[in-house]
Amino acid sequence: MSLSSPVMSLDDDVVLKIFSFLHIPEITSLRQTCRRFYLASRLRIVWTDFCASEILGAGYPFPDVPLESLPVDDLERMVRHAHGLATRWRNDALDPQTIGTVQMGTGTAASVVRFLPGRGGRWLLTISKGIWSIVTLWRIDAPGGLRKACEWSPRRALIDGFALNKDTTSDVAVALSLRFQQDDQQVVQLLALREEGKDVHLEEVLNTPLETTFKPTLLDGNILALSDDLASTIILDWKQGLYATLEQPNEENGLLTHDSGVLVELARQSVLVVRARSVHLFPYPVLRPRDKDPLTYRPHASHSFGWVDGVGVQILRRLGHPWLSILVRPECDDPWTVDARGLDLYTLTPNPAADDDDGAKAPSYLFPPVLVERFHSSRGPLRCTDLVMGRCATAVWVQPPDYSSAGLLFGNDDGRSLQNNVPSLNSHETMMAGAFTGPLGLGPGGGQVPATRLGRMLFQNPLNDWTSLDYDEELGRIAFGSSGGSVKVVQL
């Protein structure tokens, strides 16, 4: 464009006003027309405004980072990435692309794969089991895909429980339950991620690990939740040595039954304890040192979904209040039941009465949970029961091979039918994605997109050997591991 063009004489305020009427794809096209628009489109205020109006204002996924802390190039890249990801969700146009694949070794199963929260989305943590357990840290954004950064192993011990730190400002990355086979000792240790230039390592935090059979179910900054397999959960400030106990009541017959702790969520001055067959809401406890008579709390409310194969909890903010959403895959012993292996979404709504007394007497949420949506799934065996839901109500899970598609077998001597326990040749594990009612579950016309809400098949696994799964909604990434030791990360 000529230097004498009227466009070149426009001041920044006029150009920014023009930009305010455009959308992100239009800006990226307009900047190619002339240097004036190109330079103006690189201003921080342009991408800060777009982030506020088209991403955060629309409720789309975006990393929880202060915008002012980002270099302008990173801010633009993240805003454009978030817009593209949201567009693909809304248009049912998810197209997974491989970021990287690694093979950890023969005979080494990838029992856990997890994205580390925060830290620029750079790190993937895996736990593998051979003779001993090994924690490995992988760099996701390395040239050529995944690159091993460091590993840590508890010699002569197996890891049988873990919790990632939700506090992205903390160096402490994960809490691990370690079981030493030689003397049958169990302890909990914390690992910190140390980055010193290009050198990265995992470092033990506790000089004396916590001797306990309880397993980590939450790590949020200095707050560590430890749960047993019956009825007790300890809320511990591991730095100050303060704690309290959350105790659920006995069963009606007065006996305690196996009910292993799955996860703990802190929300609205309350603690939600999710176990294999029960959900309990406790008041947020006052923590005391051991010599000051630590308190024991009973639940405000409780509910049971029956035995579950998988469960995920997410805090969704609606109308200014944090709503709790619980995604459940009910367990079923009968693989031929028509409605087996479905996914149910329940909601716990905030209790208005709790605002009047700070939750001291009234529970913070209304019980029982309300079933609001359901995804149907095929029936069959499932090794990877992980299911992950993000704050924008999108979820990823593994659907089992469909055993029913092979039908029944005949041919025994007396002519009676036999159930065929071998899946058909065309039936494989499937990675599924779905958007529940929310910002990414709405179509262009404001109606629900049936193909997305009912679950979208991303890809299949002919080996049927997936063992672990994680999903980063903000960046649109899925990681999964297999019993054969392979780990893969894809971008939606």
GROMACS .gro file of C-alpha atoms in nm:
model
  492
    1MET     CA    1   0.000   0.000   0.000
    2SER     CA    2   0.131   0.345  -0.090
    3LEU     CA    3   0.270   0.569   0.181
    4SER     CA    4   0.030   0.837   0.055
    5SER     CA    5  -0.272   0.616   0.120
    6PRO     CA    6  -0.524   0.766   0.365
    7VAL     CA    7  -0.492   0.449   0.572
    8MET     CA    8  -0.132   0.535   0.656
    9SER     CA    9  -0.240   0.865   0.810
   10LEU     CA   10  -0.490   0.712   1.054
   11ASP     CA   11  -0.387   0.751   1.415
   12ASP     CA   12  -0.377   0.454   1.654
   13ASP     CA   13  -0.709   0.535   1.820
   14VAL     CA   14  -0.892   0.517   1.488
   15VAL     CA   15  -0.720   0.192   1.389
   16LEU     CA   16  -0.799   0.036   1.727
   17LYS     CA   17  -1.161   0.146   1.689
   18ILE     CA   18  -1.174  -0.031   1.353
   19PHE     CA   19  -1.025  -0.342   1.514
   20SER     CA   20  -1.296  -0.338   1.782
   21PHE     CA   21  -1.558  -0.421   1.517
   22LEU     CA   22  -1.362  -0.720   1.387
   23HIS     CA   23  -1.306  -1.077   1.503
   24ILE     CA   24  -0.976  -1.256   1.547
   25PRO     CA   25  -0.963  -1.425   1.201
   26GLU     CA   26  -1.045  -1.092   1.037
   27ILE     CA   27  -0.760  -0.919   1.219
   28THR     CA   28  -0.508  -1.177   1.103
   29SER     CA   29  -0.628  -1.126   0.745
   30LEU     CA   30  -0.633  -0.746   0.768
   31ARG     CA   31  -0.277  -0.729   0.900
   32GLN     CA   32  -0.154  -0.876   0.571
   33THR     CA   33  -0.284  -0.581   0.367
   34CYS     CA   34  -0.035  -0.317   0.481
   35ARG     CA   35   0.239  -0.242   0.729
   36ARG     CA   36   0.019   0.009   0.914
   37PHE     CA   37  -0.237  -0.254   1.006
   38TYR     CA   38   0.036  -0.509   1.071
   39LEU     CA   39   0.211  -0.293   1.330
   40ALA     CA   40  -0.115  -0.187   1.493
   41SER     CA   41  -0.233  -0.549   1.518
   42ARG     CA   42   0.076  -0.635   1.722
   43LEU     CA   43  -0.006  -0.392   2.002
   44ARG     CA   44  -0.068  -0.550   2.342
   45ILE     CA   45  -0.400  -0.371   2.389
   46VAL     CA   46  -0.540  -0.543   2.077
   47TRP     CA   47  -0.486  -0.893   2.212
   48THR     CA   48  -0.573  -0.802   2.569
   49ASP     CA   49  -0.910  -0.672   2.444
   50PHE     CA   50  -0.966  -0.978   2.224
   51CYS     CA   51  -0.882  -1.208   2.514
   52ALA     CA   52  -1.128  -1.028   2.742
   53SER     CA   53  -1.412  -1.006   2.489
   54GLU     CA   54  -1.387  -1.314   2.267
   55ILE     CA   55  -1.221  -1.567   2.498
   56LEU     CA   56  -1.272  -1.494   2.868
   57GLY     CA   57  -1.601  -1.311   2.811
   58ALA     CA   58  -1.734  -1.609   2.616
   59GLY     CA   59  -1.620  -1.853   2.883
   60TYR     CA   60  -1.375  -2.034   2.655
   61PRO     CA   61  -1.074  -2.227   2.792
   62PHE     CA   62  -0.767  -2.015   2.857
   63PRO     CA   63  -0.467  -2.068   3.087
   64ASP     CA   64  -0.503  -1.908   3.429
   65VAL     CA   65  -0.216  -1.660   3.400
   66PRO     CA   66  -0.198  -1.280   3.446
   67LEU     CA   67  -0.219  -1.132   3.097
   68GLU     CA   68   0.021  -0.852   3.187
   69SER     CA   69   0.292  -1.108   3.264
   70LEU     CA   70   0.290  -1.246   2.909
   71PRO     CA   71   0.512  -1.111   2.630
   72VAL     CA   72   0.288  -0.973   2.357
   73ASP     CA   73   0.389  -1.247   2.110
   74ASP     CA   74   0.294  -1.518   2.362
   75LEU     CA   75  -0.031  -1.338   2.441
   76GLU     CA   76  -0.129  -1.326   2.074
   77ARG     CA   77  -0.034  -1.690   2.020
   78MET     CA   78  -0.236  -1.804   2.322
   79VAL     CA   79  -0.542  -1.598   2.226
   80ARG     CA   80  -0.539  -1.727   1.868
   81HIS     CA   81  -0.489  -2.083   1.993
   82ALA     CA   82  -0.781  -2.052   2.237
   83HIS     CA   83  -1.006  -1.910   1.964
   84GLY     CA   84  -0.917  -2.188   1.722
   85LEU     CA   85  -0.972  -2.458   1.984
   86ALA     CA   86  -1.311  -2.316   2.084
   87THR     CA   87  -1.414  -2.290   1.718
   88ARG     CA   88  -1.327  -2.655   1.658
   89TRP     CA   89  -1.528  -2.761   1.963
   90ARG     CA   90  -1.833  -2.558   1.864
   91ASN     CA   91  -1.824  -2.672   1.501
   92ASP     CA   92  -1.762  -3.037   1.591
   93ALA     CA   93  -1.439  -3.022   1.392
   94LEU     CA   94  -1.189  -3.173   1.638
   95ASP     CA   95  -0.895  -3.317   1.448
   96PRO     CA   96  -0.633  -3.467   1.685
   97GLN     CA   97  -0.273  -3.420   1.575
   98THR     CA   98   0.019  -3.602   1.736
   99ILE     CA   99   0.259  -3.387   1.939
  100GLY     CA  100   0.489  -3.671   2.037
  101THR     CA  101   0.516  -4.042   2.116
  102VAL     CA  102   0.769  -4.224   2.337
  103GLN     CA  103   0.830  -4.587   2.427
  104MET     CA  104   0.939  -4.629   2.788
  105GLY     CA  105   1.072  -4.983   2.754
  106THR     CA  106   0.969  -5.344   2.724
  107GLY     CA  107   0.776  -5.473   3.023
  108THR     CA  108   0.716  -5.123   3.159
  109ALA     CA  109   0.350  -5.024   3.182
  110ALA     CA  110   0.251  -4.657   3.185
  111SER     CA  111   0.020  -4.669   3.486
  112VAL     CA  112  -0.016  -4.290   3.518
  113VAL     CA  113   0.012  -4.000   3.271
  114ARG     CA  114  -0.062  -3.648   3.395
  115PHE     CA  115  -0.007  -3.293   3.269
  116LEU     CA  116   0.153  -3.079   3.538
  117PRO     CA  117  -0.077  -2.779   3.602
  118GLY     CA  118   0.064  -2.440   3.504
  119ARG     CA  119   0.433  -2.404   3.423
  120GLY     CA  120   0.347  -2.296   3.070
  121GLY     CA  121   0.201  -2.635   2.983
  122ARG     CA  122   0.552  -2.769   2.929
  123TRP     CA  123   0.555  -3.082   3.144
  124LEU     CA  124   0.405  -3.430   3.139
  125LEU     CA  125   0.455  -3.661   3.436
  126THR     CA  126   0.435  -4.038   3.404
  127ILE     CA  127   0.450  -4.319   3.659
  128SER     CA  128   0.558  -4.655   3.523
  129LYS     CA  129   0.586  -4.991   3.690
  130GLY     CA  130   0.855  -5.245   3.623
  131ILE     CA  131   1.038  -5.406   3.914
  132TRP     CA  132   1.006  -5.073   4.095
  133SER     CA  133   0.803  -4.763   4.020
  134ILE     CA  134   0.961  -4.479   3.823
  135VAL     CA  135   0.844  -4.117   3.800
  136THR     CA  136   0.951  -3.956   3.471
  137LEU     CA  137   0.919  -3.595   3.363
  138TRP     CA  138   0.881  -3.523   2.990
  139ARG     CA  139   0.920  -3.192   2.809
  140ILE     CA  140   0.615  -3.154   2.582
  141ASP     CA  141   0.732  -2.856   2.377
  142ALA     CA  142   1.074  -3.000   2.293
  143PRO     CA  143   1.178  -3.002   1.926
  144GLY     CA  144   1.057  -3.324   1.770
  145GLY     CA  145   0.798  -3.393   2.038
  146LEU     CA  146   0.829  -3.546   2.384
  147ARG     CA  147   1.175  -3.541   2.541
  148LYS     CA  148   1.275  -3.702   2.869
  149ALA     CA  149   1.393  -3.439   3.117
  150CYS     CA  150   1.455  -3.641   3.434
  151GLU     CA  151   1.333  -3.933   3.641
  152TRP     CA  152   1.304  -4.032   4.007
  153SER     CA  153   1.258  -4.372   4.163
  154PRO     CA  154   1.197  -4.492   4.519
  155ARG     CA  155   1.432  -4.788   4.538
  156ARG     CA  156   1.266  -5.111   4.651
  157ALA     CA  157   0.923  -4.944   4.657
  158LEU     CA  158   0.607  -4.921   4.450
  159ILE     CA  159   0.393  -4.609   4.409
  160ASP     CA  160   0.031  -4.693   4.494
  161GLY     CA  161  -0.120  -4.345   4.520
  162PHE     CA  162  -0.054  -3.987   4.409
  163ALA     CA  163  -0.195  -3.634   4.389
  164LEU     CA  164  -0.070  -3.349   4.169
  165ASN     CA  165  -0.039  -3.002   4.318
  166LYS     CA  166  -0.320  -2.774   4.201
  167ASP     CA  167  -0.126  -2.466   4.313
  168THR     CA  168   0.069  -2.365   4.004
  169THR     CA  169   0.286  -2.120   4.203
  170SER     CA  170   0.434  -2.393   4.422
  171ASP     CA  171   0.757  -2.579   4.348
  172VAL     CA  172   0.606  -2.895   4.498
  173ALA     CA  173   0.466  -3.094   4.207
  174VAL     CA  174   0.326  -3.420   4.343
  175ALA     CA  175   0.253  -3.622   4.657
  176LEU     CA  176   0.328  -3.994   4.637
  177SER     CA  177   0.229  -4.293   4.847
  178LEU     CA  178   0.523  -4.536   4.860
  179ARG     CA  179   0.494  -4.900   4.965
  180PHE     CA  180   0.823  -5.072   5.049
  181GLN     CA  181   0.787  -5.442   4.985
  182GLN     CA  182   1.079  -5.558   5.198
  183ASP     CA  183   0.941  -5.440   5.535
  184ASP     CA  184   0.582  -5.361   5.424
  185GLN     CA  185   0.631  -4.996   5.526
  186GLN     CA  186   0.414  -4.723   5.371
  187VAL     CA  187   0.504  -4.354   5.359
  188VAL     CA  188   0.401  -4.036   5.179
  189GLN     CA  189   0.670  -3.824   5.012
  190LEU     CA  190   0.650  -3.493   4.825
  191LEU     CA  191   0.850  -3.419   4.511
  192ALA     CA  192   0.942  -3.069   4.394
  193LEU     CA  193   1.024  -2.971   4.038
  194ARG     CA  194   1.348  -2.771   4.028
  195GLU     CA  195   1.444  -2.584   3.712
  196GLU     CA  196   1.795  -2.435   3.703
  197GLY     CA  197   1.862  -2.320   3.350
  198LYS     CA  198   1.851  -2.628   3.131
  199ASP     CA  199   1.893  -2.857   3.431
  200VAL     CA  200   1.566  -3.005   3.556
  201HIS     CA  201   1.526  -3.254   3.839
  202LEU     CA  202   1.272  -3.391   4.087
  203GLU     CA  203   1.374  -3.344   4.448
  204GLU     CA  204   1.240  -3.500   4.768
  205VAL     CA  205   1.085  -3.234   4.992
  206LEU     CA  206   1.029  -3.412   5.324
  207ASN     CA  207   1.343  -3.509   5.514
  208THR     CA  208   1.127  -3.754   5.706
  209PRO     CA  209   0.842  -3.891   5.494
  210LEU     CA  210   0.500  -3.924   5.656
  211GLU     CA  211   0.451  -4.278   5.784
  212THR     CA  212   0.090  -4.360   5.701
  213THR     CA  213  -0.121  -4.611   5.512
  214PHE     CA  214  -0.347  -4.325   5.401
  215LYS     CA  215  -0.305  -4.222   5.037
  216PRO     CA  216  -0.294  -3.872   4.883
  217THR     CA  217  -0.627  -3.760   4.739
  218LEU     CA  218  -0.554  -3.385   4.713
  219LEU     CA  219  -0.253  -3.154   4.709
  220ASP     CA  220  -0.331  -2.783   4.693
  221GLY     CA  221  -0.037  -2.568   4.797
  222ASN     CA  222   0.042  -2.660   5.158
  223ILE     CA  223  -0.284  -2.851   5.204
  224LEU     CA  224  -0.255  -3.227   5.167
  225ALA     CA  225  -0.555  -3.460   5.193
  226LEU     CA  226  -0.490  -3.823   5.286
  227SER     CA  227  -0.767  -4.086   5.273
  228ASP     CA  228  -0.791  -4.446   5.390
  229ASP     CA  229  -0.994  -4.726   5.234
  230LEU     CA  230  -1.276  -4.708   5.488
  231ALA     CA  231  -1.408  -4.380   5.626
  232SER     CA  232  -1.136  -4.133   5.731
  233THR     CA  233  -0.971  -3.840   5.554
  234ILE     CA  234  -0.701  -3.622   5.709
  235ILE     CA  235  -0.664  -3.259   5.600
  236LEU     CA  236  -0.304  -3.165   5.672
  237ASP     CA  237  -0.102  -2.845   5.640
  238TRP     CA  238   0.222  -3.028   5.574
  239LYS     CA  239   0.442  -2.722   5.627
  240GLN     CA  240   0.302  -2.623   5.966
  241GLY     CA  241   0.206  -2.967   6.094
  242LEU     CA  242  -0.159  -2.873   6.149
  243TYR     CA  243  -0.442  -3.112   6.073
  244ALA     CA  244  -0.801  -3.224   6.127
  245THR     CA  245  -0.988  -3.548   6.057
  246LEU     CA  246  -1.299  -3.589   5.845
  247GLU     CA  247  -1.488  -3.900   5.952
  248GLN     CA  248  -1.787  -4.044   5.771
  249PRO     CA  249  -2.040  -4.245   5.975
  250ASN     CA  250  -2.058  -4.624   5.986
  251GLU     CA  251  -2.296  -4.816   5.766
  252GLU     CA  252  -2.643  -4.888   5.901
  253ASN     CA  253  -2.529  -5.225   6.038
  254GLY     CA  254  -2.252  -5.053   6.229
  255LEU     CA  255  -1.979  -5.208   6.015
  256LEU     CA  256  -1.726  -5.029   5.799
  257THR     CA  257  -1.703  -5.154   5.442
  258HIS     CA  258  -1.429  -5.103   5.186
  259ASP     CA  259  -1.474  -4.757   5.036
  260SER     CA  260  -1.141  -4.636   4.901
  261GLY     CA  261  -1.072  -4.265   4.870
  262VAL     CA  262  -1.068  -4.137   4.513
  263LEU     CA  263  -1.034  -3.759   4.535
  264VAL     CA  264  -1.096  -3.454   4.752
  265GLU     CA  265  -1.214  -3.112   4.631
  266LEU     CA  266  -1.208  -2.783   4.822
  267ALA     CA  267  -1.492  -2.547   4.733
  268ARG     CA  268  -1.693  -2.272   4.899
  269GLN     CA  269  -1.568  -2.326   5.256
  270SER     CA  270  -1.636  -2.697   5.233
  271VAL     CA  271  -1.458  -3.023   5.154
  272LEU     CA  272  -1.605  -3.277   4.913
  273VAL     CA  273  -1.470  -3.628   4.975
  274VAL     CA  274  -1.534  -3.870   4.688
  275ARG     CA  275  -1.490  -4.241   4.749
  276ALA     CA  276  -1.548  -4.555   4.544
  277ARG     CA  277  -1.912  -4.579   4.652
  278SER     CA  278  -1.997  -4.258   4.839
  279VAL     CA  279  -1.974  -3.879   4.833
  280HIS     CA  280  -1.960  -3.674   5.154
  281LEU     CA  281  -1.967  -3.296   5.204
  282PHE     CA  282  -1.780  -3.171   5.512
  283PRO     CA  283  -1.740  -2.819   5.653
  284TYR     CA  284  -1.395  -2.675   5.597
  285PRO     CA  285  -1.203  -2.775   5.912
  286VAL     CA  286  -1.002  -2.574   6.160
  287LEU     CA  287  -0.651  -2.723   6.159
  288ARG     CA  288  -0.463  -2.771   6.486
  289PRO     CA  289  -0.127  -2.915   6.592
  290ARG     CA  290  -0.111  -3.263   6.743
  291ASP     CA  291  -0.070  -3.131   7.100
  292LYS     CA  292  -0.379  -2.906   7.076
  293ASP     CA  293  -0.646  -3.177   7.039
  294PRO     CA  294  -0.707  -3.177   6.662
  295LEU     CA  295  -1.074  -3.176   6.570
  296THR     CA  296  -1.281  -3.448   6.406
  297TYR     CA  297  -1.564  -3.345   6.172
  298ARG     CA  298  -1.877  -3.527   6.059
  299PRO     CA  299  -2.029  -3.468   5.713
  300HIS     CA  300  -2.303  -3.214   5.647
  301ALA     CA  301  -2.450  -3.437   5.376
  302SER     CA  302  -2.378  -3.757   5.186
  303HIS     CA  303  -2.488  -3.951   4.880
  304SER     CA  304  -2.404  -4.277   4.706
  305PHE     CA  305  -2.391  -4.345   4.333
  306GLY     CA  306  -2.325  -4.712   4.407
  307TRP     CA  307  -1.991  -4.852   4.301
  308VAL     CA  308  -1.829  -4.643   4.029
  309ASP     CA  309  -1.569  -4.731   3.765
  310GLY     CA  310  -1.453  -4.373   3.730
  311VAL     CA  311  -1.534  -4.030   3.868
  312GLY     CA  312  -1.422  -3.672   3.805
  313VAL     CA  313  -1.511  -3.350   3.986
  314GLN     CA  314  -1.489  -2.998   3.845
  315ILE     CA  315  -1.581  -2.655   3.977
  316LEU     CA  316  -1.792  -2.464   3.724
  317ARG     CA  317  -1.861  -2.097   3.794
  318ARG     CA  318  -2.218  -1.996   3.712
  319LEU     CA  319  -2.403  -1.682   3.819
  320GLY     CA  320  -2.105  -1.582   4.031
  321HIS     CA  321  -2.105  -1.901   4.242
  322PRO     CA  322  -1.889  -2.213   4.215
  323TRP     CA  323  -2.109  -2.508   4.116
  324LEU     CA  324  -1.972  -2.857   4.164
  325SER     CA  325  -2.010  -3.098   3.874
  326ILE     CA  326  -1.950  -3.469   3.925
  327LEU     CA  327  -1.894  -3.693   3.623
  328VAL     CA  328  -1.958  -4.060   3.705
  329ARG     CA  329  -1.915  -4.384   3.517
  330PRO     CA  330  -2.124  -4.637   3.716
  331GLU     CA  331  -1.977  -4.981   3.768
  332CYS     CA  332  -2.173  -5.276   3.635
  333ASP     CA  333  -2.096  -5.645   3.687
  334ASP     CA  334  -2.316  -5.746   3.393
  335PRO     CA  335  -2.147  -5.657   3.059
  336TRP     CA  336  -2.472  -5.736   2.876
  337THR     CA  337  -2.683  -5.475   3.052
  338VAL     CA  338  -2.819  -5.236   2.790
  339ASP     CA  339  -2.733  -4.917   2.982
  340ALA     CA  340  -2.398  -5.024   3.124
  341ARG     CA  341  -2.085  -4.810   3.108
  342GLY     CA  342  -2.263  -4.482   3.050
  343LEU     CA  343  -2.142  -4.145   3.180
  344ASP     CA  344  -2.367  -3.942   3.408
  345LEU     CA  345  -2.316  -3.575   3.492
  346TYR     CA  346  -2.447  -3.459   3.830
  347THR     CA  347  -2.455  -3.106   3.968
  348LEU     CA  348  -2.432  -2.976   4.324
  349THR     CA  349  -2.582  -2.627   4.340
  350PRO     CA  350  -2.472  -2.370   4.601
  351ASN     CA  351  -2.699  -2.348   4.906
  352PRO     CA  352  -2.823  -1.987   4.951
  353ALA     CA  353  -2.869  -2.049   5.325
  354ALA     CA  354  -2.495  -2.105   5.363
  355ASP     CA  355  -2.428  -1.740   5.277
  356ASP     CA  356  -2.607  -1.629   5.593
  357ASP     CA  357  -2.401  -1.822   5.847
  358ASP     CA  358  -2.068  -1.874   5.666
  359GLY     CA  359  -2.149  -2.240   5.621
  360ALA     CA  360  -2.107  -2.315   5.991
  361LYS     CA  361  -2.444  -2.491   6.014
  362ALA     CA  362  -2.600  -2.504   5.670
  363PRO     CA  363  -2.418  -2.714   5.409
  364SER     CA  364  -2.252  -2.513   5.132
  365TYR     CA  365  -2.419  -2.722   4.862
  366LEU     CA  366  -2.763  -2.875   4.822
  367PHE     CA  367  -2.783  -3.254   4.838
  368PRO     CA  368  -2.846  -3.494   4.674
  369PRO     CA  369  -2.661  -3.429   4.346
  370VAL     CA  370  -2.897  -3.373   4.053
  371LEU     CA  371  -2.853  -3.573   3.731
  372VAL     CA  372  -2.844  -3.317   3.450
  373GLU     CA  373  -2.695  -3.494   3.146
  374ARG     CA  374  -2.592  -3.836   3.028
  375PHE     CA  375  -2.364  -3.985   2.766
  376HIS     CA  376  -2.430  -4.341   2.658
  377SER     CA  377  -2.136  -4.571   2.596
  378SER     CA  378  -2.080  -4.922   2.467
  379ARG     CA  379  -2.044  -5.204   2.716
  380GLY     CA  380  -1.732  -5.413   2.761
  381PRO     CA  381  -1.416  -5.444   2.974
  382LEU     CA  382  -1.218  -5.131   3.047
  383ARG     CA  383  -0.865  -5.105   3.182
  384CYS     CA  384  -0.842  -4.724   3.167
  385THR     CA  385  -1.125  -4.588   3.379
  386ASP     CA  386  -0.991  -4.230   3.389
  387LEU     CA  387  -1.234  -3.961   3.282
  388VAL     CA  388  -1.142  -3.595   3.288
  389MET     CA  389  -1.368  -3.289   3.272
  390GLY     CA  390  -1.253  -2.929   3.236
  391ARG     CA  391  -1.393  -2.608   3.381
  392CYS     CA  392  -1.570  -2.531   3.052
  393ALA     CA  393  -1.766  -2.860   3.074
  394THR     CA  394  -1.579  -3.056   2.808
  395ALA     CA  395  -1.470  -3.410   2.888
  396VAL     CA  396  -1.252  -3.689   2.751
  397TRP     CA  397  -1.281  -4.059   2.830
  398VAL     CA  398  -1.212  -4.406   2.692
  399GLN     CA  399  -1.502  -4.609   2.557
  400PRO     CA  400  -1.453  -4.987   2.586
  401PRO     CA  401  -1.474  -5.232   2.297
  402ASP     CA  402  -1.832  -5.334   2.235
  403TYR     CA  403  -1.863  -5.698   2.334
  404SER     CA  404  -2.226  -5.710   2.230
  405SER     CA  405  -2.142  -5.653   1.864
  406ALA     CA  406  -2.014  -6.011   1.836
  407GLY     CA  407  -2.353  -6.149   1.940
  408LEU     CA  408  -2.399  -6.503   2.072
  409LEU     CA  409  -2.220  -6.825   1.984
  410PHE     CA  410  -2.395  -7.155   1.921
  411GLY     CA  411  -2.247  -7.496   1.864
  412ASN     CA  412  -2.218  -7.678   2.194
  413ASP     CA  413  -2.351  -8.031   2.206
  414ASP     CA  414  -2.693  -7.957   2.355
  415GLY     CA  415  -2.757  -7.653   2.136
  416ARG     CA  416  -2.771  -7.398   2.418
  417SER     CA  417  -2.643  -7.050   2.343
  418LEU     CA  418  -2.319  -6.927   2.495
  419GLN     CA  419  -2.224  -6.566   2.557
  420ASN     CA  420  -1.936  -6.470   2.334
  421ASN     CA  421  -1.674  -6.300   2.550
  422VAL     CA  422  -1.453  -6.214   2.253
  423PRO     CA  423  -1.517  -5.872   2.096
  424SER     CA  424  -1.574  -5.853   1.725
  425LEU     CA  425  -1.276  -5.785   1.503
  426ASN     CA  426  -1.403  -5.432   1.437
  427SER     CA  427  -1.451  -5.344   1.804
  428HIS     CA  428  -1.172  -5.148   1.972
  429GLU     CA  429  -1.117  -4.909   2.258
  430THR     CA  430  -1.210  -4.559   2.149
  431MET     CA  431  -1.097  -4.218   2.272
  432MET     CA  432  -1.410  -4.009   2.314
  433ALA     CA  433  -1.470  -3.637   2.367
  434GLY     CA  434  -1.788  -3.455   2.456
  435ALA     CA  435  -1.912  -3.109   2.547
  436PHE     CA  436  -2.181  -3.081   2.810
  437THR     CA  437  -2.412  -2.779   2.828
  438GLY     CA  438  -2.183  -2.478   2.845
  439PRO     CA  439  -1.983  -2.235   2.629
  440LEU     CA  440  -1.843  -2.510   2.405
  441GLY     CA  441  -2.161  -2.717   2.387
  442LEU     CA  442  -2.354  -2.454   2.194
  443GLY     CA  443  -2.388  -2.453   1.817
  444PRO     CA  444  -2.371  -2.143   1.593
  445GLY     CA  445  -2.747  -2.094   1.617
  446GLY     CA  446  -2.753  -2.119   1.995
  447GLY     CA  447  -2.879  -2.478   1.998
  448GLN     CA  448  -2.697  -2.784   2.123
  449VAL     CA  449  -2.475  -2.971   1.878
  450PRO     CA  450  -2.601  -3.330   1.902
  451ALA     CA  451  -2.287  -3.497   1.764
  452THR     CA  452  -2.069  -3.327   2.025
  453ARG     CA  453  -2.297  -3.363   2.325
  454LEU     CA  454  -2.350  -3.732   2.255
  455GLY     CA  455  -1.978  -3.791   2.238
  456ARG     CA  456  -1.740  -3.771   1.945
  457MET     CA  457  -1.503  -4.051   1.849
  458LEU     CA  458  -1.149  -3.915   1.820
  459PHE     CA  459  -0.951  -4.231   1.738
  460GLN     CA  460  -0.940  -4.603   1.816
  461ASN     CA  461  -0.687  -4.837   1.975
  462PRO     CA  462  -0.671  -5.179   1.803
  463LEU     CA  463  -0.444  -5.312   2.081
  464ASN     CA  464  -0.703  -5.233   2.351
  465ASP     CA  465  -0.422  -5.168   2.600
  466TRP     CA  466  -0.469  -4.810   2.725
  467THR     CA  467  -0.401  -4.783   3.098
  468SER     CA  468  -0.409  -4.411   3.179
  469LEU     CA  469  -0.544  -4.084   3.042
  470ASP     CA  470  -0.526  -3.711   3.108
  471TYR     CA  471  -0.680  -3.408   2.940
  472ASP     CA  472  -0.573  -3.043   2.949
  473GLU     CA  473  -0.883  -2.848   2.846
  474GLU     CA  474  -0.710  -2.509   2.844
  475LEU     CA  475  -0.453  -2.616   2.585
  476GLY     CA  476  -0.664  -2.883   2.415
  477ARG     CA  477  -0.424  -3.170   2.477
  478ILE     CA  478  -0.479  -3.538   2.555
  479ALA     CA  479  -0.213  -3.773   2.694
  480PHE     CA  480  -0.252  -4.148   2.725
  481GLY     CA  481  -0.034  -4.444   2.813
  482SER     CA  482  -0.051  -4.817   2.749
  483SER     CA  483   0.040  -5.143   2.918
  484GLY     CA  484   0.311  -5.184   2.655
  485GLY     CA  485   0.492  -4.874   2.781
  486SER     CA  486   0.404  -4.626   2.507
  487VAL     CA  487   0.298  -4.269   2.589
  488LYS     CA  488   0.141  -4.033   2.339
  489VAL     CA  489   0.028  -3.670   2.346
  490VAL     CA  490  -0.214  -3.528   2.089
  491GLN     CA  491  -0.345  -3.178   2.017
  492LEU     CA  492  -0.717  -3.131   1.950
   0.00000   0.00000   0.00000
